Amino acid sequence: MAALLVCALRTVALAGTEMAITIDDLPAHGALPQGMQRMEIARRIISVLQARAVPGVYGFVNGAQVRDNPGYLEILKHWVQAGFHLGNHTFSHLDIDRVATAEYVADIEKNETFLTDFARDDSARVFRYPYLHEGRTPSQRTPVRQWLAGRRYRIAHVTVHFDDWAWNDAYARCVERSDERAIDDLKRSFMKAAMERFEWARAVSHTLFKRQIRHILLLHVGAFDALMLDELLRAYQNAGMTAVTLRAAMEDPAYTRYDDTWQGGMTFLLRVAHARRAAIPPAPTIPLERLNAVCR
Ligand SMILES: [Zn+2]
């Protein structure tokens, strides 16, 4: 089984892979390490994306953060000045599984009003579900989807995700302790998870679609993401990745017809596999417990 998988991965690796880079939870995500500023984190992410010529990047915004920290507005302004786009991620980062439909929709609309000040073209009309939760039942899912479609929202799916968020709090704790060795370990485990999930997504795309669909990577606007972004993009590029705009990725026909099946926070490829009852290898595991325990 393992040998077969390695063989499949090697074959897939020969194919070029187009991928959009998306950044969630703007303007700020995760713990802030000692001596660092939120603007500095955002600036670093922006400058790496620019240096690596990543086009049409979307950052998905929760407006409530700016209500609570008015100074964060400058981060959004800087993002837009850099030529990037802002998408809707609900005002309050709500979980559709935990609130009533009316509350959820009102929160998206509130964020839309907030984002209108920053909108470039139609850029605010891209939505990403917080936690990738789309609702457990059709009665939760359908009205929200219909509302989004009525407002001409496109849904930003995710095919490559390695729980990047989980490294940010661990990093802040290790900075506090000046534990360089632990930080080096974090860097290694981050890159390992990132590459394993990328190769897994390519293998699964090949299994399900007989080709590489245009992938969509989910990252967060956190301190460790900022620290690692250049190395991450370099590694992806060395592995055959070409960065494309999110809009171009969303045009891939794979995303236009998908089946209405849902189990928790599934990424797009898992959902397709689940709907088709297709056999795919399990996603490589992420060391969440270890990350949660380090530098305590
Ligand atoms: Zn989020």
CSV table of N, CA and C in Angstrom, one decimal, residues 25-168:
chain,number,residue,atom,x,y,z
A,25,ASP,N,-8.6,35.2,8.0
A,25,ASP,CA,-8.7,35.9,9.3
A,25,ASP,C,-7.9,37.2,9.3
A,26,LEU,N,-7.9,37.9,8.2
A,26,LEU,CA,-7.4,39.3,8.2
A,26,LEU,C,-8.3,40.1,9.1
A,27,PRO,N,-7.8,41.1,9.8
A,27,PRO,CA,-6.4,41.6,9.7
A,27,PRO,C,-5.4,40.9,10.7
A,28,ALA,N,-5.9,40.0,11.6
A,28,ALA,CA,-4.9,39.4,12.5
A,28,ALA,C,-5.4,38.0,12.9
A,29,HIS,N,-4.4,37.1,13.1
A,29,HIS,CA,-4.7,35.8,13.5
A,29,HIS,C,-3.7,35.2,14.5
A,30,GLY,N,-4.1,34.5,15.5
A,30,GLY,CA,-3.3,33.8,16.4
A,30,GLY,C,-2.6,34.7,17.4
A,31,ALA,N,-1.8,34.0,18.2
A,31,ALA,CA,-1.1,34.8,19.3
A,31,ALA,C,0.0,35.7,18.7
A,32,LEU,N,0.2,36.8,19.3
A,32,LEU,CA,1.2,37.8,18.9
A,32,LEU,C,2.5,37.6,19.7
A,33,PRO,N,3.6,37.1,19.0
A,33,PRO,CA,4.8,36.9,19.8
A,33,PRO,C,5.4,38.2,20.4
A,34,GLN,N,6.0,38.0,21.5
A,34,GLN,CA,6.7,39.1,22.2
A,34,GLN,C,7.5,40.0,21.2
A,35,GLY,N,7.3,41.3,21.3
A,35,GLY,CA,8.2,42.2,20.5
A,35,GLY,C,7.8,42.3,19.0
A,36,MET,N,6.7,41.7,18.6
A,36,MET,CA,6.2,41.8,17.3
A,36,MET,C,4.9,42.6,17.2
A,37,GLN,N,4.7,43.2,16.0
A,37,GLN,CA,3.5,44.0,15.7
A,37,GLN,C,2.7,43.3,14.7
A,38,ARG,N,1.4,43.6,14.8
A,38,ARG,CA,0.5,43.0,13.8
A,38,ARG,C,0.8,43.5,12.3
A,39,MET,N,1.0,44.8,12.3
A,39,MET,CA,1.3,45.4,10.9
A,39,MET,C,2.6,44.8,10.3
A,40,GLU,N,3.5,44.5,11.2
A,40,GLU,CA,4.8,43.9,10.7
A,40,GLU,C,4.5,42.5,10.1
A,41,ILE,N,3.7,41.8,10.7
A,41,ILE,CA,3.3,40.4,10.2
A,41,ILE,C,2.6,40.6,8.9
A,42,ALA,N,1.7,41.4,8.8
A,42,ALA,CA,1.0,41.6,7.5
A,42,ALA,C,1.9,42.1,6.4
A,43,ARG,N,2.8,43.1,6.8
A,43,ARG,CA,3.7,43.6,5.8
A,43,ARG,C,4.7,42.5,5.3
A,44,ARG,N,5.1,41.7,6.2
A,44,ARG,CA,6.0,40.6,5.8
A,44,ARG,C,5.3,39.6,4.8
A,45,ILE,N,4.1,39.3,5.1
A,45,ILE,CA,3.3,38.4,4.2
A,45,ILE,C,3.1,39.0,2.8
A,46,ILE,N,2.8,40.3,2.9
A,46,ILE,CA,2.6,41.0,1.6
A,46,ILE,C,3.8,41.1,0.8
A,47,SER,N,5.0,41.4,1.5
A,47,SER,CA,6.2,41.6,0.7
A,47,SER,C,6.7,40.2,0.1
A,48,VAL,N,6.5,39.1,0.8
A,48,VAL,CA,6.9,37.8,0.3
A,48,VAL,C,6.0,37.5,-0.9
A,49,LEU,N,4.7,37.7,-0.8
A,49,LEU,CA,3.8,37.4,-1.9
A,49,LEU,C,4.2,38.2,-3.1
A,50,GLN,N,4.5,39.5,-2.9
A,50,GLN,CA,5.0,40.3,-4.0
A,50,GLN,C,6.3,39.8,-4.6
A,51,ALA,N,7.2,39.5,-3.7
A,51,ALA,CA,8.6,39.1,-4.2
A,51,ALA,C,8.5,37.8,-5.0
A,52,ARG,N,7.5,36.9,-4.6
A,52,ARG,CA,7.4,35.6,-5.3
A,52,ARG,C,6.3,35.8,-6.4
A,53,ALA,N,5.9,37.0,-6.7
A,53,ALA,CA,5.0,37.3,-7.8
A,53,ALA,C,3.7,36.4,-7.8
A,54,VAL,N,3.2,36.3,-6.6
A,54,VAL,CA,1.9,35.6,-6.4
A,54,VAL,C,0.8,36.6,-6.8
A,55,PRO,N,0.0,36.2,-7.8
A,55,PRO,CA,-1.0,37.1,-8.3
A,55,PRO,C,-2.4,37.0,-7.6
A,56,GLY,N,-3.1,38.1,-7.6
A,56,GLY,CA,-4.6,38.1,-7.3
A,56,GLY,C,-4.9,37.4,-5.9
A,57,VAL,N,-4.1,37.7,-4.9
A,57,VAL,CA,-4.3,37.1,-3.6
A,57,VAL,C,-5.5,37.6,-2.9
A,58,TYR,N,-6.3,36.8,-2.3
A,58,TYR,CA,-7.4,37.2,-1.5
A,58,TYR,C,-7.1,37.0,0.0
A,59,GLY,N,-7.4,38.0,0.8
A,59,GLY,CA,-7.4,37.8,2.2
A,59,GLY,C,-8.8,37.8,2.7
A,60,PHE,N,-9.2,36.9,3.5
A,60,PHE,CA,-10.6,36.8,4.0
A,60,PHE,C,-10.7,37.5,5.3
A,61,VAL,N,-11.6,38.4,5.4
A,61,VAL,CA,-11.7,39.4,6.5
A,61,VAL,C,-12.8,39.1,7.5
A,62,ASN,N,-12.5,39.4,8.8
A,62,ASN,CA,-13.6,39.4,9.8
A,62,ASN,C,-13.6,40.9,10.3
A,63,GLY,N,-14.6,41.6,9.9
A,63,GLY,CA,-14.7,43.1,10.3
A,63,GLY,C,-14.7,43.3,11.7
A,64,ALA,N,-15.2,42.3,12.5
A,64,ALA,CA,-15.3,42.6,14.0
A,64,ALA,C,-14.0,42.9,14.6
A,65,GLN,N,-12.9,42.3,14.0
A,65,GLN,CA,-11.6,42.6,14.6
A,65,GLN,C,-11.3,44.1,14.5
A,66,VAL,N,-11.7,44.8,13.5
A,66,VAL,CA,-11.4,46.2,13.3
A,66,VAL,C,-12.3,47.0,14.3
A,67,ARG,N,-13.6,46.5,14.5
A,67,ARG,CA,-14.4,47.1,15.5
A,67,ARG,C,-13.7,47.1,16.8
A,68,ASP,N,-13.1,46.0,17.2
A,68,ASP,CA,-12.5,45.8,18.5
A,68,ASP,C,-11.1,46.5,18.5
A,69,ASN,N,-10.4,46.5,17.4
A,69,ASN,CA,-9.0,47.1,17.3
A,69,ASN,C,-9.0,48.1,16.1
A,70,PRO,N,-9.5,49.3,16.3
A,70,PRO,CA,-9.5,50.2,15.1
A,70,PRO,C,-8.2,50.4,14.4
A,71,GLY,N,-7.1,50.2,15.1
A,71,GLY,CA,-5.8,50.4,14.5
A,71,GLY,C,-5.6,49.3,13.4
A,72,TYR,N,-6.3,48.2,13.4
A,72,TYR,CA,-6.1,47.2,12.4
A,72,TYR,C,-6.5,47.6,11.0
A,73,LEU,N,-7.3,48.7,11.0
A,73,LEU,CA,-7.8,49.2,9.7
A,73,LEU,C,-6.6,49.4,8.7
A,74,GLU,N,-5.5,49.9,9.3
A,74,GLU,CA,-4.3,50.2,8.5
A,74,GLU,C,-3.8,48.9,7.8
A,75,ILE,N,-4.0,47.8,8.4
A,75,ILE,CA,-3.5,46.5,7.8
A,75,ILE,C,-4.3,46.3,6.5
A,76,LEU,N,-5.6,46.5,6.6
A,76,LEU,CA,-6.5,46.2,5.5
A,76,LEU,C,-6.2,47.2,4.3
A,77,LYS,N,-6.0,48.5,4.7
A,77,LYS,CA,-5.6,49.5,3.7
A,77,LYS,C,-4.3,49.1,3.0
A,78,HIS,N,-3.4,48.7,3.8
A,78,HIS,CA,-2.1,48.3,3.2
A,78,HIS,C,-2.2,47.1,2.3
A,79,TRP,N,-3.0,46.2,2.7
A,79,TRP,CA,-3.3,45.0,1.8
A,79,TRP,C,-3.9,45.4,0.5
A,80,VAL,N,-4.8,46.3,0.5
A,80,VAL,CA,-5.5,46.7,-0.7
A,80,VAL,C,-4.5,47.6,-1.6
A,81,GLN,N,-3.7,48.4,-0.9
A,81,GLN,CA,-2.8,49.2,-1.6
A,81,GLN,C,-1.7,48.4,-2.3
A,82,ALA,N,-1.5,47.2,-1.8
A,82,ALA,CA,-0.5,46.3,-2.4
A,82,ALA,C,-1.1,45.6,-3.6
A,83,GLY,N,-2.4,45.9,-3.9
A,83,GLY,CA,-3.0,45.3,-5.1
A,83,GLY,C,-3.7,44.0,-4.8
A,84,PHE,N,-3.9,43.6,-3.6
A,84,PHE,CA,-4.6,42.4,-3.2
A,84,PHE,C,-6.0,42.6,-3.0
A,85,HIS,N,-6.8,41.5,-2.9
A,85,HIS,CA,-8.2,41.6,-2.7
A,85,HIS,C,-8.6,41.2,-1.3
A,86,LEU,N,-9.8,41.6,-0.9
A,86,LEU,CA,-10.4,41.2,0.3
A,86,LEU,C,-11.7,40.5,0.1
A,87,GLY,N,-11.8,39.3,0.8
A,87,GLY,CA,-13.0,38.5,0.7
A,87,GLY,C,-13.8,38.5,2.0
A,88,ASN,N,-15.0,38.0,2.0
A,88,ASN,CA,-15.9,38.0,3.1
A,88,ASN,C,-15.7,36.6,3.9
A,89,HIS,N,-15.5,36.7,5.2
A,89,HIS,CA,-15.2,35.6,6.0
A,89,HIS,C,-16.2,35.6,7.3
A,90,THR,N,-17.3,36.3,7.1
A,90,THR,CA,-18.3,36.7,8.1
A,90,THR,C,-17.6,37.8,9.0
A,91,PHE,N,-18.5,38.6,9.6
A,91,PHE,CA,-18.0,39.8,10.4
A,91,PHE,C,-17.4,39.2,11.7
A,92,SER,N,-18.0,38.2,12.3
A,92,SER,CA,-17.6,37.7,13.6
A,92,SER,C,-16.9,36.3,13.6
A,93,HIS,N,-16.5,35.8,12.5
A,93,HIS,CA,-16.0,34.5,12.4
A,93,HIS,C,-16.9,33.5,13.0
A,94,LEU,N,-18.2,33.5,12.5
A,94,LEU,CA,-19.2,32.6,13.0
A,94,LEU,C,-19.1,31.2,12.5
A,95,ASP,N,-19.5,30.3,13.3
A,95,ASP,CA,-19.6,28.9,12.9
A,95,ASP,C,-21.0,28.6,12.5
A,96,ILE,N,-21.3,28.2,11.3
A,96,ILE,CA,-22.6,28.0,10.8
A,96,ILE,C,-23.4,26.9,11.6
A,97,ASP,N,-22.6,26.0,12.2
A,97,ASP,CA,-23.2,24.9,12.9
A,97,ASP,C,-23.6,25.3,14.3
A,98,ARG,N,-23.3,26.6,14.7
A,98,ARG,CA,-23.6,27.0,16.1
A,98,ARG,C,-24.5,28.1,16.2
A,99,VAL,N,-25.0,28.7,15.1
A,99,VAL,CA,-25.9,29.8,15.1
A,99,VAL,C,-27.1,29.6,14.2
A,100,ALA,N,-28.1,30.4,14.4
A,100,ALA,CA,-29.3,30.3,13.5
A,100,ALA,C,-28.9,30.9,12.1
A,101,THR,N,-29.6,30.4,11.1
A,101,THR,CA,-29.4,30.8,9.8
A,101,THR,C,-29.5,32.4,9.6
A,102,ALA,N,-30.5,32.9,10.2
A,102,ALA,CA,-30.7,34.4,10.1
A,102,ALA,C,-29.6,35.2,10.7
A,103,GLU,N,-29.0,34.7,11.8
A,103,GLU,CA,-27.9,35.3,12.4
A,103,GLU,C,-26.7,35.2,11.6
A,104,TYR,N,-26.5,34.1,11.0
A,104,TYR,CA,-25.3,33.8,10.1
A,104,TYR,C,-25.3,34.8,8.9
A,105,VAL,N,-26.5,34.8,8.3
A,105,VAL,CA,-26.6,35.6,7.1
A,105,VAL,C,-26.5,37.1,7.4
A,106,ALA,N,-27.0,37.5,8.5
A,106,ALA,CA,-26.9,38.9,8.9
A,106,ALA,C,-25.5,39.3,9.2
A,107,ASP,N,-24.7,38.3,9.7
A,107,ASP,CA,-23.3,38.6,10.0
A,107,ASP,C,-22.5,38.7,8.7
A,108,ILE,N,-22.8,37.9,7.7
A,108,ILE,CA,-22.1,38.0,6.4
A,108,ILE,C,-22.4,39.4,5.8
A,109,GLU,N,-23.7,39.8,5.9
A,109,GLU,CA,-24.1,41.1,5.3
A,109,GLU,C,-23.5,42.2,6.0
A,110,LYS,N,-23.3,42.1,7.3
A,110,LYS,CA,-22.6,43.2,8.1
A,110,LYS,C,-21.2,43.3,7.6
A,111,ASN,N,-20.5,42.2,7.4
A,111,ASN,CA,-19.2,42.2,6.9
A,111,ASN,C,-19.1,42.8,5.5
A,112,GLU,N,-20.1,42.5,4.7
A,112,GLU,CA,-20.2,43.1,3.3
A,112,GLU,C,-20.3,44.6,3.4
A,113,THR,N,-21.1,45.1,4.3
A,113,THR,CA,-21.2,46.6,4.5
A,113,THR,C,-19.8,47.1,4.9
A,114,PHE,N,-19.2,46.4,5.8
A,114,PHE,CA,-17.8,46.9,6.2
A,114,PHE,C,-16.8,46.9,5.1
A,115,LEU,N,-16.9,45.8,4.3
A,115,LEU,CA,-15.9,45.7,3.2
A,115,LEU,C,-16.1,46.6,2.0
A,116,THR,N,-17.3,47.1,1.9
A,116,THR,CA,-17.7,48.0,0.8
A,116,THR,C,-16.7,49.1,0.6
A,117,ASP,N,-16.2,49.6,1.7
A,117,ASP,CA,-15.3,50.8,1.7
A,117,ASP,C,-14.0,50.4,1.0
A,118,PHE,N,-13.6,49.1,1.0
A,118,PHE,CA,-12.3,48.7,0.5
A,118,PHE,C,-12.5,48.0,-0.9
A,119,ALA,N,-13.7,47.8,-1.3
A,119,ALA,CA,-13.9,46.9,-2.5
A,119,ALA,C,-13.2,47.4,-3.7
A,120,ARG,N,-12.4,46.5,-4.3
A,120,ARG,CA,-11.8,46.8,-5.6
A,120,ARG,C,-12.7,45.9,-6.6
A,121,ASP,N,-13.3,46.5,-7.6
A,121,ASP,CA,-14.2,45.9,-8.5
A,121,ASP,C,-15.3,45.1,-7.7
A,122,ASP,N,-15.3,43.8,-7.9
A,122,ASP,CA,-16.3,43.0,-7.2
A,122,ASP,C,-15.7,42.1,-6.2
A,123,SER,N,-14.5,42.6,-5.7
A,123,SER,CA,-13.6,41.6,-5.0
A,123,SER,C,-14.2,41.2,-3.7
A,124,ALA,N,-15.1,42.0,-3.1
A,124,ALA,CA,-15.7,41.5,-1.8
A,124,ALA,C,-16.7,40.4,-1.9
A,125,ARG,N,-17.0,40.1,-3.2
A,125,ARG,CA,-18.1,39.1,-3.3
A,125,ARG,C,-17.5,37.7,-3.5
A,126,VAL,N,-16.5,37.4,-2.7
A,126,VAL,CA,-16.0,36.0,-2.6
A,126,VAL,C,-16.1,35.7,-1.1
A,127,PHE,N,-16.6,34.5,-0.8
A,127,PHE,CA,-16.9,34.1,0.5
A,127,PHE,C,-16.1,32.9,0.9
A,128,ARG,N,-15.6,32.9,2.1
A,128,ARG,CA,-15.0,31.6,2.6
A,128,ARG,C,-15.7,31.3,4.0
A,129,TYR,N,-16.2,30.1,4.1
A,129,TYR,CA,-16.9,29.7,5.3
A,129,TYR,C,-15.8,29.5,6.4
A,130,PRO,N,-16.0,30.2,7.6
A,130,PRO,CA,-15.2,30.0,8.7
A,130,PRO,C,-15.2,28.5,9.1
A,131,TYR,N,-14.0,28.0,9.5
A,131,TYR,CA,-13.8,26.6,9.9
A,131,TYR,C,-14.1,25.6,8.7
A,132,LEU,N,-14.4,26.2,7.6
A,132,LEU,CA,-14.8,25.4,6.4
A,132,LEU,C,-16.1,24.6,6.7
A,133,HIS,N,-16.9,25.1,7.6
A,133,HIS,CA,-18.2,24.5,8.0
A,133,HIS,C,-19.2,25.1,7.1
A,134,GLU,N,-19.9,24.3,6.4
A,134,GLU,CA,-21.0,24.8,5.5
A,134,GLU,C,-22.4,24.4,6.0
A,135,GLY,N,-22.5,23.8,7.2
A,135,GLY,CA,-23.8,23.4,7.7
A,135,GLY,C,-23.9,21.9,7.7
A,136,ARG,N,-24.4,21.4,8.8
A,136,ARG,CA,-24.5,19.9,8.9
A,136,ARG,C,-25.6,19.3,8.1
A,137,THR,N,-26.7,20.1,8.0
A,137,THR,CA,-27.9,19.5,7.4
A,137,THR,C,-28.3,20.4,6.2
A,138,PRO,N,-29.1,19.8,5.2
A,138,PRO,CA,-29.5,20.7,4.1
A,138,PRO,C,-30.3,21.9,4.6
A,139,SER,N,-31.0,21.8,5.7
A,139,SER,CA,-31.8,22.9,6.1
A,139,SER,C,-30.9,24.1,6.6
A,140,GLN,N,-29.7,23.7,7.0
A,140,GLN,CA,-28.7,24.8,7.4
A,140,GLN,C,-28.0,25.3,6.1
A,141,ARG,N,-27.6,24.3,5.3
A,141,ARG,CA,-26.8,24.7,4.1
A,141,ARG,C,-27.5,25.5,3.1
A,142,THR,N,-28.7,25.0,2.7
A,142,THR,CA,-29.4,25.5,1.5
A,142,THR,C,-29.7,27.0,1.6
A,143,PRO,N,-30.3,27.4,2.7
A,143,PRO,CA,-30.7,28.9,2.7
A,143,PRO,C,-29.5,29.8,2.6
A,144,VAL,N,-28.4,29.4,3.2
A,144,VAL,CA,-27.2,30.3,3.2
A,144,VAL,C,-26.6,30.3,1.8
A,145,ARG,N,-26.5,29.1,1.2
A,145,ARG,CA,-26.0,29.0,-0.2
A,145,ARG,C,-26.9,29.8,-1.1
A,146,GLN,N,-28.2,29.7,-0.9
A,146,GLN,CA,-29.1,30.5,-1.8
A,146,GLN,C,-28.9,32.0,-1.6
A,147,TRP,N,-28.8,32.4,-0.4
A,147,TRP,CA,-28.6,33.8,-0.1
A,147,TRP,C,-27.3,34.3,-0.7
A,148,LEU,N,-26.2,33.5,-0.6
A,148,LEU,CA,-24.9,33.9,-1.1
A,148,LEU,C,-25.0,34.0,-2.7
A,149,ALA,N,-25.7,33.0,-3.3
A,149,ALA,CA,-25.8,33.0,-4.7
A,149,ALA,C,-26.6,34.2,-5.2
A,150,GLY,N,-27.6,34.6,-4.4
A,150,GLY,CA,-28.5,35.7,-4.8
A,150,GLY,C,-27.7,37.0,-4.7
A,151,ARG,N,-26.7,37.0,-3.9
A,151,ARG,CA,-25.8,38.2,-3.8
A,151,ARG,C,-24.6,38.1,-4.6
A,152,ARG,N,-24.6,37.2,-5.5
A,152,ARG,CA,-23.5,37.0,-6.5
A,152,ARG,C,-22.2,36.7,-5.8
A,153,TYR,N,-22.2,36.0,-4.7
A,153,TYR,CA,-21.0,35.5,-4.1
A,153,TYR,C,-20.5,34.2,-4.7
A,154,ARG,N,-19.2,34.1,-4.8
A,154,ARG,CA,-18.5,32.9,-5.2
A,154,ARG,C,-17.9,32.3,-3.9
A,155,ILE,N,-17.9,31.0,-3.9
A,155,ILE,CA,-17.3,30.3,-2.7
A,155,ILE,C,-15.9,29.9,-3.0
A,156,ALA,N,-15.0,30.4,-2.1
A,156,ALA,CA,-13.6,30.0,-2.2
A,156,ALA,C,-13.4,28.7,-1.4
A,157,HIS,N,-13.3,27.6,-2.2
A,157,HIS,CA,-13.0,26.3,-1.6
A,157,HIS,C,-11.6,26.2,-1.2
A,158,VAL,N,-11.2,25.0,-0.6
A,158,VAL,CA,-9.8,24.8,-0.2
A,158,VAL,C,-9.5,23.4,-0.6
A,159,THR,N,-8.3,23.2,-1.2
A,159,THR,CA,-7.8,21.8,-1.5
A,159,THR,C,-6.6,21.5,-0.7
A,160,VAL,N,-5.8,22.5,-0.4
A,160,VAL,CA,-4.5,22.3,0.3
A,160,VAL,C,-4.6,23.0,1.7
A,161,HIS,N,-4.6,22.3,2.7
A,161,HIS,CA,-4.7,22.8,4.1
A,161,HIS,C,-3.9,21.9,5.0
A,162,PHE,N,-3.0,22.5,5.8
A,162,PHE,CA,-2.2,21.6,6.7
A,162,PHE,C,-2.3,22.2,8.1
A,163,ASP,N,-3.4,22.8,8.5
A,163,ASP,CA,-3.6,23.3,9.8
A,163,ASP,C,-2.5,24.3,10.2
A,164,ASP,N,-2.1,25.1,9.2
A,164,ASP,CA,-1.0,26.1,9.5
A,164,ASP,C,-1.3,26.9,10.7
A,165,TRP,N,-2.5,27.2,11.0
A,165,TRP,CA,-2.9,28.0,12.2
A,165,TRP,C,-2.3,27.5,13.5
A,166,ALA,N,-2.1,26.1,13.5
A,166,ALA,CA,-1.8,25.5,14.8
A,166,ALA,C,-0.3,25.8,15.2
A,167,TRP,N,0.5,26.3,14.3
A,167,TRP,CA,1.9,26.6,14.6
A,167,TRP,C,2.0,28.0,15.2
A,168,ASN,N,1.0,28.9,15.1
A,168,ASN,CA,1.2,30.3,15.5
A,168,ASN,C,1.3,30.5,17.0
